[in-house]
N, CA, C and O atoms as CSV, one atom per row, in Angstrom:
chain,resi,resn,atom,element,x,y,z
A,1,UNK,N,N,5.323,-19.477,-5.253
A,1,UNK,CA,C,6.071,-18.140,-5.348
A,1,UNK,C,C,6.957,-18.446,-6.064
A,1,UNK,O,O,7.266,-19.519,-5.544
A,2,UNK,N,N,7.855,-18.277,-7.170
A,2,UNK,CA,C,8.532,-18.479,-7.934
A,2,UNK,C,C,9.565,-17.592,-7.661
A,2,UNK,O,O,9.463,-16.430,-7.269
A,3,UNK,N,N,10.750,-18.349,-7.942
A,3,UNK,CA,C,12.288,-17.611,-7.709
A,3,UNK,C,C,13.178,-17.489,-9.160
A,3,UNK,O,O,13.215,-18.192,-10.169
A,4,UNK,N,N,14.003,-16.013,-8.674
A,4,UNK,CA,C,14.514,-15.964,-9.881
A,4,UNK,C,C,15.889,-15.948,-10.093
A,4,UNK,O,O,16.252,-15.256,-9.142
A,5,UNK,N,N,17.045,-16.293,-10.794
A,5,UNK,CA,C,18.179,-14.798,-10.598
A,5,UNK,C,C,18.109,-13.582,-11.276
A,5,UNK,O,O,17.560,-13.288,-12.338
A,6,UNK,N,N,18.615,-13.072,-10.657
A,6,UNK,CA,C,18.999,-11.515,-11.286
A,6,UNK,C,C,19.195,-11.881,-13.393
A,6,UNK,O,O,18.376,-11.747,-14.303
A,7,UNK,N,N,20.075,-12.165,-13.392
A,7,UNK,CA,C,20.976,-12.470,-14.439
A,7,UNK,C,C,19.194,-13.035,-15.300
A,7,UNK,O,O,18.754,-12.147,-16.030
A,8,UNK,N,N,18.675,-13.780,-15.258
A,8,UNK,CA,C,17.178,-14.963,-15.690
A,8,UNK,C,C,16.223,-13.664,-15.925
A,8,UNK,O,O,15.838,-13.434,-17.071
A,9,UNK,N,N,15.773,-12.670,-14.672
A,9,UNK,CA,C,15.581,-11.629,-14.634
A,9,UNK,C,C,15.812,-11.035,-15.975
A,9,UNK,O,O,15.124,-10.987,-16.994
A,10,UNK,N,N,16.790,-10.673,-15.714
A,10,UNK,CA,C,17.074,-9.426,-16.879
A,10,UNK,C,C,17.322,-9.427,-18.407
A,10,UNK,O,O,17.455,-8.413,-19.093
A,11,UNK,N,N,17.378,-11.045,-18.957
A,11,UNK,CA,C,16.734,-11.460,-19.873
A,11,UNK,C,C,15.532,-11.840,-20.169
A,11,UNK,O,O,14.929,-11.430,-21.161
A,12,UNK,N,N,15.054,-12.689,-19.307
A,12,UNK,CA,C,13.160,-12.591,-19.910
A,12,UNK,C,C,12.660,-11.805,-18.888
A,12,UNK,O,O,12.385,-12.460,-17.883
A,13,UNK,N,N,12.376,-10.185,-18.786
A,13,UNK,CA,C,11.927,-9.678,-18.005
A,13,UNK,C,C,10.418,-9.040,-18.238
A,13,UNK,O,O,9.585,-8.717,-17.392
A,14,UNK,N,N,10.344,-8.958,-19.983
A,14,UNK,CA,C,8.879,-9.065,-20.299
A,14,UNK,C,C,8.073,-9.947,-19.990
A,14,UNK,O,O,6.960,-9.724,-19.515
A,15,UNK,N,N,8.710,-11.434,-20.308
A,15,UNK,CA,C,8.073,-12.552,-19.665
A,15,UNK,C,C,7.427,-12.657,-18.015
A,15,UNK,O,O,6.316,-12.759,-17.494
A,16,UNK,N,N,8.901,-12.560,-17.562
A,16,UNK,CA,C,8.004,-12.233,-16.031
A,16,UNK,C,C,7.268,-11.000,-15.708
A,16,UNK,O,O,6.904,-10.997,-14.532
A,17,UNK,N,N,6.939,-9.973,-16.358
A,17,UNK,CA,C,6.332,-8.525,-16.042
A,17,UNK,C,C,4.986,-9.167,-16.526
A,17,UNK,O,O,3.967,-8.721,-15.999
A,18,UNK,N,N,4.818,-10.427,-17.716
A,18,UNK,CA,C,3.566,-10.433,-18.201
A,18,UNK,C,C,2.895,-11.892,-16.788
A,18,UNK,O,O,1.852,-12.098,-16.168
A,19,UNK,N,N,3.873,-12.355,-16.868
A,19,UNK,CA,C,3.598,-13.365,-15.242
A,19,UNK,C,C,3.291,-12.911,-14.282
A,19,UNK,O,O,2.550,-13.604,-13.586
A,20,UNK,N,N,3.593,-11.880,-13.887
A,20,UNK,CA,C,2.901,-11.084,-12.751
A,20,UNK,C,C,1.484,-10.507,-13.183
A,20,UNK,O,O,0.429,-10.657,-12.567
A,21,UNK,N,N,1.648,-9.936,-14.162
A,21,UNK,CA,C,0.449,-9.266,-14.802
A,21,UNK,C,C,-0.562,-10.069,-14.436
A,21,UNK,O,O,-1.624,-9.531,-14.122
A,22,UNK,N,N,-0.441,-11.570,-14.396
A,22,UNK,CA,C,-1.474,-12.223,-15.012
A,22,UNK,C,C,-1.898,-13.615,-13.618
A,22,UNK,O,O,-2.528,-14.672,-13.573
A,23,UNK,N,N,-0.563,-12.194,-12.068
A,23,UNK,CA,C,-1.811,-12.752,-10.543
A,23,UNK,C,C,-0.144,-14.097,-10.297
A,23,UNK,O,O,-0.281,-14.854,-9.335
A,24,UNK,N,N,0.818,-14.220,-10.894
A,24,UNK,CA,C,2.235,-14.990,-10.489
A,24,UNK,C,C,2.983,-13.997,-9.669
A,24,UNK,O,O,3.343,-12.936,-10.179
A,25,UNK,N,N,3.288,-14.345,-8.172
A,25,UNK,CA,C,3.937,-13.402,-7.472
A,25,UNK,C,C,5.813,-14.268,-7.631
A,25,UNK,O,O,6.021,-15.457,-7.386
A,26,UNK,N,N,6.823,-13.317,-8.057
A,26,UNK,CA,C,8.114,-13.762,-8.544
A,26,UNK,C,C,8.738,-13.234,-7.113
A,26,UNK,O,O,8.156,-12.596,-6.235
A,27,UNK,N,N,10.420,-13.804,-7.157
A,27,UNK,CA,C,10.663,-13.186,-5.890
A,27,UNK,C,C,12.891,-12.876,-6.933
A,27,UNK,O,O,13.786,-13.575,-7.407
A,28,UNK,N,N,12.728,-12.106,-6.803
A,28,UNK,CA,C,14.186,-12.111,-7.952
A,28,UNK,C,C,15.204,-12.279,-6.409
A,28,UNK,O,O,14.796,-11.931,-5.301
A,29,UNK,N,N,16.256,-12.747,-6.619
A,29,UNK,CA,C,17.647,-13.346,-6.069
A,29,UNK,C,C,19.063,-12.531,-6.401
A,29,UNK,O,O,19.323,-11.960,-7.460
A,30,UNK,N,N,19.923,-12.627,-5.203
A,30,UNK,CA,C,21.175,-12.682,-5.736
A,30,UNK,C,C,21.705,-13.824,-5.377
A,30,UNK,O,O,22.037,-13.628,-4.208
A,31,UNK,N,N,21.941,-14.712,-5.612
A,31,UNK,CA,C,22.297,-15.450,-5.567
A,31,UNK,C,C,21.607,-16.320,-4.800
A,31,UNK,O,O,20.792,-16.766,-5.608
A,32,UNK,N,N,21.360,-16.960,-3.561
A,32,UNK,CA,C,20.408,-17.296,-2.683
A,32,UNK,C,C,19.062,-16.799,-1.908
A,32,UNK,O,O,18.009,-17.271,-1.478
A,33,UNK,N,N,20.043,-15.024,-2.035
A,33,UNK,CA,C,19.493,-14.527,-1.297
A,33,UNK,C,C,18.271,-13.251,-1.486
A,33,UNK,O,O,18.713,-12.110,-1.624
A,34,UNK,N,N,16.803,-13.443,-1.491
A,34,UNK,CA,C,15.806,-12.384,-2.493
A,34,UNK,C,C,16.610,-10.800,-2.208
A,34,UNK,O,O,17.232,-10.401,-1.224
A,35,UNK,N,N,16.342,-10.245,-3.300
A,35,UNK,CA,C,16.334,-9.215,-3.173
A,35,UNK,C,C,15.257,-8.364,-3.632
A,35,UNK,O,O,15.378,-7.142,-3.541
A,36,UNK,N,N,14.236,-8.883,-4.107
A,36,UNK,CA,C,13.184,-8.593,-4.584
A,36,UNK,C,C,11.690,-8.825,-4.379
A,36,UNK,O,O,11.557,-10.047,-4.442
A,37,UNK,N,N,10.201,-8.123,-4.111
A,37,UNK,CA,C,9.051,-9.143,-4.784
A,37,UNK,C,C,8.285,-8.686,-5.436
A,37,UNK,O,O,7.276,-8.174,-4.950
A,38,UNK,N,N,8.563,-8.731,-7.024
A,38,UNK,CA,C,7.670,-8.957,-7.739
A,38,UNK,C,C,5.776,-9.209,-7.732
A,38,UNK,O,O,5.213,-10.282,-7.518
A,39,UNK,N,N,5.305,-8.270,-7.942
A,39,UNK,CA,C,3.720,-8.586,-7.891
A,39,UNK,C,C,2.527,-7.464,-8.546
A,39,UNK,O,O,2.551,-6.248,-8.737
A,40,UNK,N,N,1.708,-8.311,-8.729
A,40,UNK,CA,C,0.732,-7.481,-9.700
A,40,UNK,C,C,0.106,-6.567,-9.203
A,40,UNK,O,O,-0.405,-6.812,-8.110
A,41,UNK,N,N,-0.083,-5.270,-9.759
A,41,UNK,CA,C,-0.210,-4.188,-8.589
A,41,UNK,C,C,-2.285,-3.911,-8.728
A,41,UNK,O,O,-2.889,-4.006,-9.796
A,42,UNK,N,N,-2.854,-3.630,-7.570
A,42,UNK,CA,C,-3.946,-3.780,-7.745
A,42,UNK,C,C,-4.464,-1.851,-9.029
A,42,UNK,O,O,-4.340,-0.633,-9.156
A,43,UNK,N,N,-5.070,-3.208,-9.596
A,43,UNK,CA,C,-6.284,-2.084,-10.493
A,43,UNK,C,C,-6.604,-0.394,-9.544
A,43,UNK,O,O,-6.894,-0.111,-8.381
A,44,UNK,N,N,-6.361,0.364,-10.763
A,44,UNK,CA,C,-6.611,1.537,-9.969
A,44,UNK,C,C,-8.453,1.915,-9.949
A,44,UNK,O,O,-8.902,2.807,-9.228
A,45,UNK,N,N,-8.902,1.481,-10.415
A,45,UNK,CA,C,-10.292,1.093,-9.851
A,45,UNK,C,C,-10.834,1.165,-8.438
A,45,UNK,O,O,-11.517,2.093,-8.005
A,46,UNK,N,N,-10.489,0.183,-7.824
A,46,UNK,CA,C,-10.748,-0.324,-6.540
A,46,UNK,C,C,-10.844,0.550,-5.557
A,46,UNK,O,O,-11.669,0.920,-4.722
A,47,UNK,N,N,-9.339,0.863,-6.028
A,47,UNK,CA,C,-8.568,1.955,-5.370
A,47,UNK,C,C,-9.324,3.558,-5.272
A,47,UNK,O,O,-9.413,4.030,-4.139
A,48,UNK,N,N,-9.880,4.412,-6.483
A,48,UNK,CA,C,-10.423,5.241,-7.203
A,48,UNK,C,C,-11.721,5.277,-5.804
A,48,UNK,O,O,-12.014,6.003,-4.855
A,49,UNK,N,N,-12.192,3.992,-6.442
A,49,UNK,CA,C,-14.072,4.211,-5.432
A,49,UNK,C,C,-13.714,4.113,-4.672
A,49,UNK,O,O,-14.810,4.023,-4.117
A,50,UNK,N,N,-12.738,3.971,-3.524
A,50,UNK,CA,C,-12.135,3.836,-2.235
A,50,UNK,C,C,-12.187,5.670,-1.790
A,50,UNK,O,O,-13.045,6.323,-1.196
A,51,UNK,N,N,-11.488,5.873,-2.106
A,51,UNK,CA,C,-10.665,6.878,-2.247
A,51,UNK,C,C,-12.050,7.693,-2.517
A,51,UNK,O,O,-12.291,8.367,-1.515
A,52,UNK,N,N,-13.255,7.903,-3.736
A,52,UNK,CA,C,-13.898,8.589,-3.770
A,52,UNK,C,C,-14.922,8.060,-2.504
A,52,UNK,O,O,-15.467,8.943,-1.841
A,53,UNK,N,N,-15.108,7.061,-2.266
A,53,UNK,CA,C,-16.673,6.964,-0.784
A,53,UNK,C,C,-16.236,7.689,0.786
A,53,UNK,O,O,-16.843,7.957,1.823
A,54,UNK,N,N,-14.449,7.855,0.147
A,54,UNK,CA,C,-13.539,8.318,1.809
A,54,UNK,C,C,-13.788,9.859,1.794
A,54,UNK,O,O,-13.886,10.360,2.914
A,55,UNK,N,N,-13.904,10.678,0.756
A,55,UNK,CA,C,-14.024,11.863,0.843
A,55,UNK,C,C,-15.721,12.161,0.782
A,55,UNK,O,O,-16.227,13.233,1.116
A,56,UNK,N,N,-16.306,11.239,0.394
A,56,UNK,CA,C,-17.885,12.004,0.805
A,56,UNK,C,C,-18.478,11.712,2.271
A,56,UNK,O,O,-19.579,12.125,2.634
A,57,UNK,N,N,-17.522,10.871,3.143
A,57,UNK,CA,C,-18.472,10.166,3.751
A,57,UNK,C,C,-17.085,11.763,5.044
A,57,UNK,O,O,-17.796,12.417,5.807
A,58,UNK,N,N,-16.459,11.916,5.078
A,58,UNK,CA,C,-15.578,13.252,5.336
A,58,UNK,C,C,-16.366,14.313,4.979
A,58,UNK,O,O,-16.350,15.125,5.904
A,59,UNK,N,N,-16.959,14.637,4.189
A,59,UNK,CA,C,-17.562,15.861,3.587
A,59,UNK,C,C,-18.964,15.657,4.476
A,59,UNK,O,O,-20.012,16.275,4.291
A,60,UNK,N,N,-18.706,14.602,5.517
A,60,UNK,CA,C,-20.619,14.543,5.925
A,60,UNK,C,C,-19.944,15.600,7.442
A,60,UNK,O,O,-20.721,16.389,7.979
A,61,UNK,N,N,-18.883,15.499,7.818
A,61,UNK,CA,C,-18.396,15.446,8.921
A,61,UNK,C,C,-17.760,17.714,9.180
A,61,UNK,O,O,-17.083,18.330,8.357
A,62,UNK,N,N,-18.178,18.151,10.189
A,62,UNK,CA,C,-17.653,19.544,10.099
A,62,UNK,C,C,-15.830,19.662,10.296
A,62,UNK,O,O,-15.113,18.826,10.846
A,63,UNK,N,N,-15.624,20.294,9.988
A,63,UNK,CA,C,-13.801,20.236,10.197
A,63,UNK,C,C,-13.649,20.456,11.782
A,63,UNK,O,O,-14.609,20.722,12.506
A,64,UNK,N,N,-12.324,20.312,12.232
A,64,UNK,CA,C,-11.931,19.829,13.390
A,64,UNK,C,C,-11.106,20.617,13.621
A,64,UNK,O,O,-10.273,20.380,12.746
A,65,UNK,N,N,-10.736,21.417,14.205
A,65,UNK,CA,C,-9.590,22.753,14.259
A,65,UNK,C,C,-8.089,22.247,15.489
A,65,UNK,O,O,-8.663,21.667,16.411
A,66,UNK,N,N,-7.597,22.251,15.586
A,66,UNK,CA,C,-6.388,22.177,15.829
A,66,UNK,C,C,-6.207,22.173,17.732
A,66,UNK,O,O,-5.454,21.540,18.471
A,67,UNK,N,N,-7.240,23.152,17.991
A,67,UNK,CA,C,-7.186,23.323,19.360
A,67,UNK,C,C,-8.358,21.827,19.981
A,67,UNK,O,O,-7.855,21.076,20.816
A,68,UNK,N,N,-9.724,21.556,19.542
A,68,UNK,CA,C,-10.010,20.328,19.362
A,68,UNK,C,C,-8.926,18.612,19.448
A,68,UNK,O,O,-8.983,17.561,20.086
A,69,UNK,N,N,-8.253,19.074,18.642
A,69,UNK,CA,C,-7.769,17.783,18.539
A,69,UNK,C,C,-6.291,17.738,19.255
A,69,UNK,O,O,-5.546,16.943,18.683
A,70,UNK,N,N,-5.607,18.512,20.546
A,70,UNK,CA,C,-5.133,19.065,21.335
A,70,UNK,C,C,-5.611,18.486,22.276
A,70,UNK,O,O,-5.030,17.649,22.967
A,71,UNK,N,N,-7.296,19.071,22.469
A,71,UNK,CA,C,-8.007,18.801,23.862
A,71,UNK,C,C,-8.510,17.761,24.007
A,71,UNK,O,O,-9.284,17.702,24.962
A,72,UNK,N,N,-8.276,16.118,22.928
A,72,UNK,CA,C,-8.624,15.283,22.774
A,72,UNK,C,C,-7.519,14.304,23.533
A,72,UNK,O,O,-7.531,13.276,24.211
A,73,UNK,N,N,-6.695,15.116,23.080
A,73,UNK,CA,C,-5.133,14.195,23.866
A,73,UNK,C,C,-4.832,13.506,24.869
A,73,UNK,O,O,-4.269,12.416,24.961
A,74,UNK,N,N,-5.259,14.241,25.658
A,74,UNK,CA,C,-5.680,13.916,27.192
A,74,UNK,C,C,-6.754,13.935,27.988
A,74,UNK,O,O,-6.831,14.154,29.197
A,75,UNK,N,N,-8.029,13.547,26.759
A,75,UNK,CA,C,-9.167,13.250,27.633
A,75,UNK,C,C,-9.339,12.094,28.401
A,75,UNK,O,O,-9.587,10.951,28.014
A,76,UNK,N,N,-9.282,12.249,28.809
A,76,UNK,CA,C,-10.194,10.801,29.883
A,76,UNK,C,C,-8.591,10.672,30.920
A,76,UNK,O,O,-8.737,9.458,31.062
A,77,UNK,N,N,-7.935,10.815,31.306
A,77,UNK,CA,C,-6.666,11.120,31.983
A,77,UNK,C,C,-6.962,11.879,32.872
A,77,UNK,O,O,-7.699,12.863,32.819
A,78,UNK,N,N,-6.054,11.196,34.252
A,78,UNK,CA,C,-6.455,11.693,35.748
A,78,UNK,C,C,-4.960,11.937,35.789
A,78,UNK,O,O,-4.030,11.167,35.549
A,79,UNK,N,N,-4.979,13.767,36.317
A,79,UNK,CA,C,-4.065,14.088,36.768
A,79,UNK,C,C,-3.177,13.896,38.303
A,79,UNK,O,O,-2.091,14.452,38.461
């Protein structure tokens, strides 16, 4: 993981972002103190596919009422 000072990050932002896009993790430091972690954002395609799959699975089940959820809260408890 590469560490860069704030002044270097400001001066070379485009190059640092290209490095992050290529998969390199960067830490921006104020003096010796790390203050930010720059990393590549995961592609939206994976998130969209997962979201679609979860919605499809959820649609297979009937809706649950608030009363049912509240009754499950203490299910199995002995009083």
